[in-house]
PDB file of C-alpha atoms and ligand atoms in Angstrom:
ATOM      1  CA  MET B   1    -281.429 -11.676  37.382  1.00 79.00           C
ATOM      2  CA  LYS B   2    -279.030  -8.743  37.906  1.00 86.00           C
ATOM      3  CA  LYS B   3    -278.955  -5.776  36.453  1.00 94.00           C
ATOM      4  CA  VAL B   4    -276.161  -4.930  33.408  1.00 97.00           C
ATOM      5  CA  ILE B   5    -274.623  -1.905  34.562  1.00 98.00           C
ATOM      6  CA  ALA B   6    -273.620   0.544  31.862  1.00 98.00           C
ATOM      7  CA  ILE B   7    -271.349   3.589  32.108  1.00 98.00           C
ATOM      8  CA  TYR B   8    -270.883   5.157  29.040  1.00 98.00           C
ATOM      9  CA  PRO B   9    -267.547   8.266  30.127  1.00 98.00           C
ATOM     10  CA  GLY B  10    -266.493  10.747  28.192  1.00 97.00           C
ATOM     11  CA  SER B  11    -266.236  14.580  27.544  1.00 95.00           C
ATOM     12  CA  PHE B  12    -268.836  15.534  26.431  1.00 96.00           C
ATOM     13  CA  ASP B  13    -267.690  19.421  25.235  1.00 96.00           C
ATOM     14  CA  PRO B  14    -270.593  19.807  24.157  1.00 97.00           C
ATOM     15  CA  PRO B  15    -273.069  16.962  23.536  1.00 98.00           C
ATOM     16  CA  THR B  16    -273.632  15.474  20.075  1.00 98.00           C
ATOM     17  CA  ASN B  17    -276.229  14.305  17.797  1.00 98.00           C
ATOM     18  CA  GLY B  18    -273.952  11.374  18.318  1.00 97.00           C
ATOM     19  CA  HIS B  19    -273.514  10.814  21.972  1.00 98.00           C
ATOM     20  CA  LEU B  20    -277.143  11.478  22.059  1.00 98.00           C
ATOM     21  CA  ASP B  21    -277.277   8.176  19.250  1.00 97.00           C
ATOM     22  CA  LEU B  22    -275.512   6.136  21.682  1.00 98.00           C
ATOM     23  CA  ILE B  23    -277.130   7.223  24.154  1.00 98.00           C
ATOM     24  CA  GLU B  24    -280.518   5.848  23.007  1.00 98.00           C
ATOM     25  CA  ARG B  25    -278.222   2.640  21.444  1.00 98.00           C
ATOM     26  CA  GLY B  26    -276.947   2.396  24.673  1.00 98.00           C
ATOM     27  CA  SER B  27    -280.144   2.270  26.522  1.00 98.00           C
ATOM     28  CA  LYS B  28    -281.697  -0.674  25.102  1.00 98.00           C
ATOM     29  CA  ILE B  29    -279.577  -2.919  25.312  1.00 97.00           C
ATOM     30  CA  PHE B  30    -278.495  -2.205  29.389  1.00 98.00           C
ATOM     31  CA  ASP B  31    -280.819  -2.306  32.235  1.00 98.00           C
ATOM     32  CA  GLU B  32    -279.581   1.081  33.105  1.00 98.00           C
ATOM     33  CA  LEU B  33    -276.892   3.507  31.188  1.00 98.00           C
ATOM     34  CA  ILE B  34    -275.376   5.925  32.676  1.00 98.00           C
ATOM     35  CA  VAL B  35    -273.340   8.654  31.236  1.00 98.00           C
ATOM     36  CA  ALA B  36    -270.073   9.669  32.735  1.00 98.00           C
ATOM     37  CA  ILE B  37    -268.730  13.599  32.466  1.00 97.00           C
ATOM     38  CA  LEU B  38    -265.459  13.337  32.613  1.00 96.00           C
ATOM     39  CA  ARG B  39    -264.204  16.258  35.553  1.00 94.00           C
ATOM     40  CA  ASN B  40    -260.960  16.922  34.107  1.00 81.00           C
ATOM     41  CA  ALA B  41    -259.057  20.634  35.599  1.00 62.00           C
ATOM     42  CA  GLU B  42    -256.555  20.664  32.947  1.00 64.00           C
ATOM     43  CA  LYS B  43    -258.404  20.677  30.262  1.00 71.00           C
ATOM     44  CA  SER B  44    -259.734  24.126  29.589  1.00 86.00           C
ATOM     45  CA  PRO B  45    -263.075  23.473  28.314  1.00 93.00           C
ATOM     46  CA  LEU B  46    -265.771  25.536  26.259  1.00 94.00           C
ATOM     47  CA  PHE B  47    -268.849  24.453  29.023  1.00 95.00           C
ATOM     48  CA  SER B  48    -268.090  23.892  32.378  1.00 95.00           C
ATOM     49  CA  VAL B  49    -268.933  20.669  33.804  1.00 96.00           C
ATOM     50  CA  ALA B  50    -272.124  21.849  35.870  1.00 96.00           C
ATOM     51  CA  GLU B  51    -273.368  23.418  32.059  1.00 96.00           C
ATOM     52  CA  ARG B  52    -272.649  19.779  30.409  1.00 97.00           C
ATOM     53  CA  ARG B  53    -274.432  17.772  33.313  1.00 98.00           C
ATOM     54  CA  LEU B  54    -277.521  20.245  32.703  1.00 98.00           C
ATOM     55  CA  MET B  55    -277.779  19.739  29.057  1.00 98.00           C
ATOM     56  CA  LEU B  56    -277.241  16.231  29.298  1.00 98.00           C
ATOM     57  CA  GLU B  57    -279.817  15.787  32.363  1.00 98.00           C
ATOM     58  CA  ASN B  58    -282.166  17.801  29.885  1.00 98.00           C
ATOM     59  CA  LEU B  59    -281.390  15.953  26.628  1.00 98.00           C
ATOM     60  CA  THR B  60    -281.778  12.598  28.378  1.00 98.00           C
ATOM     61  CA  SER B  61    -285.126  13.100  30.556  1.00 98.00           C
ATOM     62  CA  ASP B  62    -287.016  10.827  28.440  1.00 97.00           C
ATOM     63  CA  TYR B  63    -285.219   7.650  29.434  1.00 98.00           C
ATOM     64  CA  ARG B  64    -285.656   5.943  31.986  1.00 97.00           C
ATOM     65  CA  ASN B  65    -282.770   4.258  32.489  1.00 98.00           C
ATOM     66  CA  VAL B  66    -280.610   7.249  31.712  1.00 98.00           C
ATOM     67  CA  SER B  67    -278.223   8.489  34.450  1.00 98.00           C
ATOM     68  CA  VAL B  68    -276.131  11.307  34.373  1.00 98.00           C
ATOM     69  CA  ASP B  69    -273.279  12.086  36.272  1.00 98.00           C
ATOM     70  CA  THR B  70    -269.429  13.590  36.928  1.00 98.00           C
ATOM     71  CA  PHE B  71    -266.151  11.330  38.212  1.00 97.00           C
ATOM     72  CA  ASP B  72    -262.920  11.915  37.995  1.00 95.00           C
ATOM     73  CA  GLY B  73    -259.869   9.767  38.442  1.00 96.00           C
ATOM     74  CA  LEU B  74    -260.037   6.126  36.434  1.00 97.00           C
ATOM     75  CA  THR B  75    -262.551   5.396  34.863  1.00 98.00           C
ATOM     76  CA  VAL B  76    -262.162   1.697  35.966  1.00 98.00           C
ATOM     77  CA  ASP B  77    -262.397   2.897  39.123  1.00 98.00           C
ATOM     78  CA  TYR B  78    -265.657   4.434  38.535  1.00 98.00           C
ATOM     79  CA  ALA B  79    -267.354   1.883  37.194  1.00 98.00           C
ATOM     80  CA  LEU B  80    -266.609  -0.326  40.133  1.00 97.00           C
ATOM     81  CA  ARG B  81    -268.010   2.129  42.654  1.00 98.00           C
ATOM     82  CA  MET B  82    -271.515   2.378  40.248  1.00 98.00           C
ATOM     83  CA  ASN B  83    -271.535  -1.222  40.355  1.00 98.00           C
ATOM     84  CA  ALA B  84    -271.063  -0.767  36.692  1.00 98.00           C
ATOM     85  CA  SER B  85    -269.953  -3.870  34.412  1.00 98.00           C
ATOM     86  CA  ALA B  86    -268.956  -2.694  30.814  1.00 98.00           C
ATOM     87  CA  VAL B  87    -268.311   0.381  29.492  1.00 98.00           C
ATOM     88  CA  LEU B  88    -269.895   1.411  27.097  1.00 98.00           C
ATOM     89  CA  ARG B  89    -267.767   3.358  23.548  1.00 98.00           C
ATOM     90  CA  GLY B  90    -268.383   5.138  20.555  1.00 97.00           C
ATOM     91  CA  ILE B  91    -266.393   4.104  16.958  1.00 96.00           C
ATOM     92  CA  ARG B  92    -266.587   6.528  14.264  1.00 93.00           C
ATOM     93  CA  ALA B  93    -264.034   5.272  11.527  1.00 89.00           C
ATOM     94  CA  ILE B  94    -261.090   2.889  11.580  1.00 88.00           C
ATOM     95  CA  SER B  95    -258.909   5.966  13.201  1.00 87.00           C
ATOM     96  CA  ASP B  96    -260.776   6.119  15.984  1.00 92.00           C
ATOM     97  CA  TYR B  97    -260.355   2.556  16.871  1.00 94.00           C
ATOM     98  CA  GLU B  98    -256.488   2.702  17.287  1.00 94.00           C
ATOM     99  CA  TYR B  99    -257.162   4.577  20.679  1.00 95.00           C
ATOM    100  CA  GLU B 100    -259.852   3.134  21.755  1.00 97.00           C
ATOM    101  CA  LEU B 101    -258.341  -0.332  21.440  1.00 97.00           C
ATOM    102  CA  GLN B 102    -255.110   1.237  23.890  1.00 97.00           C
ATOM    103  CA  MET B 103    -257.330   2.641  26.066  1.00 98.00           C
ATOM    104  CA  ALA B 104    -260.421  -0.932  26.333  1.00 98.00           C
ATOM    105  CA  LEU B 105    -257.030  -2.564  27.076  1.00 98.00           C
ATOM    106  CA  MET B 106    -255.682  -0.825  30.190  1.00 98.00           C
ATOM    107  CA  ASN B 107    -258.987  -1.230  31.222  1.00 98.00           C
ATOM    108  CA  ARG B 108    -259.432  -4.218  31.298  1.00 98.00           C
ATOM    109  CA  LYS B 109    -255.680  -4.665  32.384  1.00 98.00           C
ATOM    110  CA  LEU B 110    -256.502  -2.692  35.478  1.00 98.00           C
ATOM    111  CA  HIS B 111    -259.698  -4.018  36.011  1.00 98.00           C
ATOM    112  CA  PRO B 112    -260.942  -7.566  34.172  1.00 98.00           C
ATOM    113  CA  GLU B 113    -263.891  -7.751  35.113  1.00 97.00           C
ATOM    114  CA  LEU B 114    -265.133  -4.655  33.466  1.00 98.00           C
ATOM    115  CA  GLU B 115    -266.025  -5.199  29.326  1.00 98.00           C
ATOM    116  CA  THR B 116    -265.651  -1.942  26.671  1.00 98.00           C
ATOM    117  CA  VAL B 117    -269.001  -2.535  24.466  1.00 98.00           C
ATOM    118  CA  PHE B 118    -268.555  -0.184  21.403  1.00 97.00           C
ATOM    119  CA  MET B 119    -270.969   0.400  19.708  1.00 97.00           C
ATOM    120  CA  MET B 120    -271.488   2.303  15.669  1.00 96.00           C
ATOM    121  CA  PRO B 121    -273.748   5.556  15.850  1.00 95.00           C
ATOM    122  CA  ALA B 122    -275.742   6.269  12.989  1.00 96.00           C
ATOM    123  CA  GLU B 123    -273.359   6.985   9.997  1.00 95.00           C
ATOM    124  CA  GLN B 124    -275.120  10.296   9.165  1.00 94.00           C
ATOM    125  CA  PHE B 125    -272.878  10.873  12.235  1.00 94.00           C
ATOM    126  CA  SER B 126    -269.420   9.050  11.817  1.00 93.00           C
ATOM    127  CA  TYR B 127    -267.675  11.788  10.929  1.00 94.00           C
ATOM    128  CA  LEU B 128    -269.331  13.955  14.269  1.00 95.00           C
ATOM    129  CA  SER B 129    -266.520  15.287  17.201  1.00 96.00           C
ATOM    130  CA  SER B 130    -267.216  17.659  19.679  1.00 95.00           C
ATOM    131  CA  ARG B 131    -263.929  18.991  18.811  1.00 94.00           C
ATOM    132  CA  LEU B 132    -264.922  19.538  15.030  1.00 96.00           C
ATOM    133  CA  VAL B 133    -268.340  21.153  16.014  1.00 96.00           C
ATOM    134  CA  ARG B 134    -266.949  23.686  18.542  1.00 94.00           C
ATOM    135  CA  GLU B 135    -263.886  24.491  16.600  1.00 94.00           C
ATOM    136  CA  VAL B 136    -266.975  25.262  13.191  1.00 94.00           C
ATOM    137  CA  ALA B 137    -268.859  27.143  16.100  1.00 93.00           C
ATOM    138  CA  GLN B 138    -266.014  29.152  16.773  1.00 91.00           C
ATOM    139  CA  LEU B 139    -265.803  30.649  13.611  1.00 91.00           C
ATOM    140  CA  GLY B 140    -269.260  31.328  12.294  1.00 89.00           C
ATOM    141  CA  GLY B 141    -270.207  27.797  10.511  1.00 92.00           C
ATOM    142  CA  SER B 142    -273.848  25.967  10.754  1.00 92.00           C
ATOM    143  CA  ILE B 143    -273.804  23.283  13.362  1.00 94.00           C
ATOM    144  CA  LYS B 144    -277.728  22.725  12.734  1.00 92.00           C
ATOM    145  CA  GLU B 145    -278.669  18.980  12.404  1.00 93.00           C
ATOM    146  CA  LEU B 146    -274.999  18.467  14.601  1.00 96.00           C
ATOM    147  CA  VAL B 147    -276.375  18.822  18.208  1.00 97.00           C
ATOM    148  CA  PRO B 148    -279.476  19.272  19.382  1.00 97.00           C
ATOM    149  CA  GLU B 149    -281.589  22.997  19.026  1.00 96.00           C
ATOM    150  CA  MET B 150    -280.398  23.318  23.034  1.00 96.00           C
ATOM    151  CA  VAL B 151    -277.002  22.601  22.863  1.00 97.00           C
ATOM    152  CA  GLU B 152    -277.080  25.090  19.346  1.00 95.00           C
ATOM    153  CA  ARG B 153    -278.575  27.288  21.226  1.00 94.00           C
ATOM    154  CA  ARG B 154    -276.239  27.600  24.570  1.00 95.00           C
ATOM    155  CA  LEU B 155    -273.177  27.142  21.849  1.00 94.00           C
ATOM    156  CA  ARG B 156    -274.546  30.571  19.783  1.00 91.00           C
ATOM    157  CA  GLU B 157    -275.221  32.492  23.135  1.00 91.00           C
ATOM    158  CA  LYS B 158    -271.468  31.474  24.739  1.00 90.00           C
ATOM    159  CA  LEU B 159    -269.596  31.597  21.544  1.00 88.00           C
ATOM    160  CA  ASP B 160    -271.339  35.309  20.951  1.00 79.00           C
ATOM    161  CA  PRO B 161    -270.485  38.755  22.852  1.00 67.00           C
ATOM    162  CA  ALA B 162    -273.802  41.005  22.144  1.00 58.00           C
ATOM    163  CA  ILE B 163    -275.936  38.028  22.862  1.00 58.00           C
ATOM    164  CA  LYS B 164    -273.505  37.459  26.125  1.00 55.00           C
ATOM    165  CA  LEU B 165    -273.766  40.860  26.989  1.00 52.00           C
ATOM    166  CA  GLN B 166    -277.573  40.143  26.436  1.00 54.00           C
ATOM    167  CA  HIS B 167    -277.763  38.423  29.386  1.00 55.00           C
ATOM    168  CA  ALA B 168    -275.580  40.110  32.169  1.00 57.00           C
ATOM    169  CA  ARG B 169    -277.554  43.440  31.522  1.00 62.00           C
ATOM    170  CA  LYS B 170    -280.917  41.937  32.327  1.00 60.00           C
ATOM    171  CA  PRO B 171    -281.754  42.524  35.035  1.00 59.00           C
ATOM    172  CA  LYS B 172    -282.427  39.619  37.875  1.00 54.00           C
ATOM    173  CA  ALA B 173    -285.491  38.441  39.200  1.00 53.00           C
ATOM    174  CA  GLY B 174    -286.357  40.163  42.700  1.00 51.00           C
ATOM    175  CA  ARG B 175    -283.515  42.676  42.182  1.00 47.00           C
ATOM    176  CA  ARG B 176    -283.343  46.196  41.658  1.00 42.00           C
TER     177      ARG B 176
HETATM  178  O1  PNS G 201    -264.665  11.845  25.182  1.00 84.85           O
HETATM  179  P1  PNS G 201    -263.540  11.930  25.410  1.00 84.85           P
HETATM  180  O2  PNS G 201    -262.155  13.164  25.313  1.00 84.85           O
HETATM  181  O3  PNS G 201    -262.652  11.110  24.350  1.00 84.85           O
HETATM  182  O4  PNS G 201    -263.509  10.680  26.530  1.00 84.85           O
HETATM  183  C1  PNS G 201    -262.270   9.953  26.837  1.00 84.85           C
HETATM  184  C2  PNS G 201    -262.151   9.627  29.075  1.00 84.85           C
HETATM  185  C3  PNS G 201    -263.033  10.386  29.867  1.00 84.85           C
HETATM  186  C4  PNS G 201    -263.213   7.887  28.226  1.00 84.85           C
HETATM  187  C5  PNS G 201    -260.816   9.055  29.203  1.00 84.85           C
HETATM  188  O5  PNS G 201    -260.103  10.189  29.314  1.00 84.85           O
HETATM  189  C6  PNS G 201    -260.802   8.486  30.352  1.00 84.85           C
HETATM  190  O6  PNS G 201    -261.758   7.745  30.612  1.00 84.85           O
HETATM  191  N1  PNS G 201    -260.266   9.064  31.566  1.00 84.85           N
HETATM  192  C7  PNS G 201    -260.213   9.481  32.608  1.00 84.85           C
HETATM  193  C8  PNS G 201    -259.181   8.623  33.079  1.00 84.85           C
HETATM  194  C9  PNS G 201    -258.608   6.986  33.033  1.00 84.85           C
HETATM  195  O7  PNS G 201    -259.339   5.866  33.290  1.00 84.85           O
HETATM  196  N2  PNS G 201    -257.554   6.440  31.818  1.00 84.85           N
HETATM  197  C10 PNS G 201    -256.977   5.490  31.969  1.00 84.85           C
HETATM  198  C11 PNS G 201    -257.723   5.531  30.318  1.00 84.85           C
HETATM  199  S1  PNS G 201    -256.885   3.733  30.064  1.00 84.85           S
END
């Protein structure tokens, strides 16, 4: 039987518990799920693509059928290269719908064989977005329960100059 491969494209800057919730749901219905981080030179992200990839690889290491990759160019072209037949996207509220519908229909126009599958994250994540997490963290608010502990730690390290300084002062192993 043909394996159903899906890609889950996004910025993931940073990955949130909402993303992880969707990855878990997607891993249950697809044979293979590829979390695909968009490499977009135009944006100025908080985390580099390499940092996001490392975080997502760690966070999804327990799922046998989930892998993490990066891509640029059109999502449909990437999906084609990966032999994927579906694009997974999350819809949190009605406000997401218009943008997601537009993207799904444009992707369908570009590649009619590729299906977009929308899934809803758990209700407690329905207001959650990477942008809000970044903003709250940057302004000193708590992001506990919104992102995995590892992401919270990485955010704190990135945003707290004192922690950054400590890291910079640590001597590198093997060097004097
Ligand atoms: O997490 P995001 O930022 O909502 O993800 C948006 C993403 C990466 C899915 C979208 O911007 C995208 O598909 N970009 C790749 C370029 C592309 O295919 N553009 C046409 C989309 S209709």
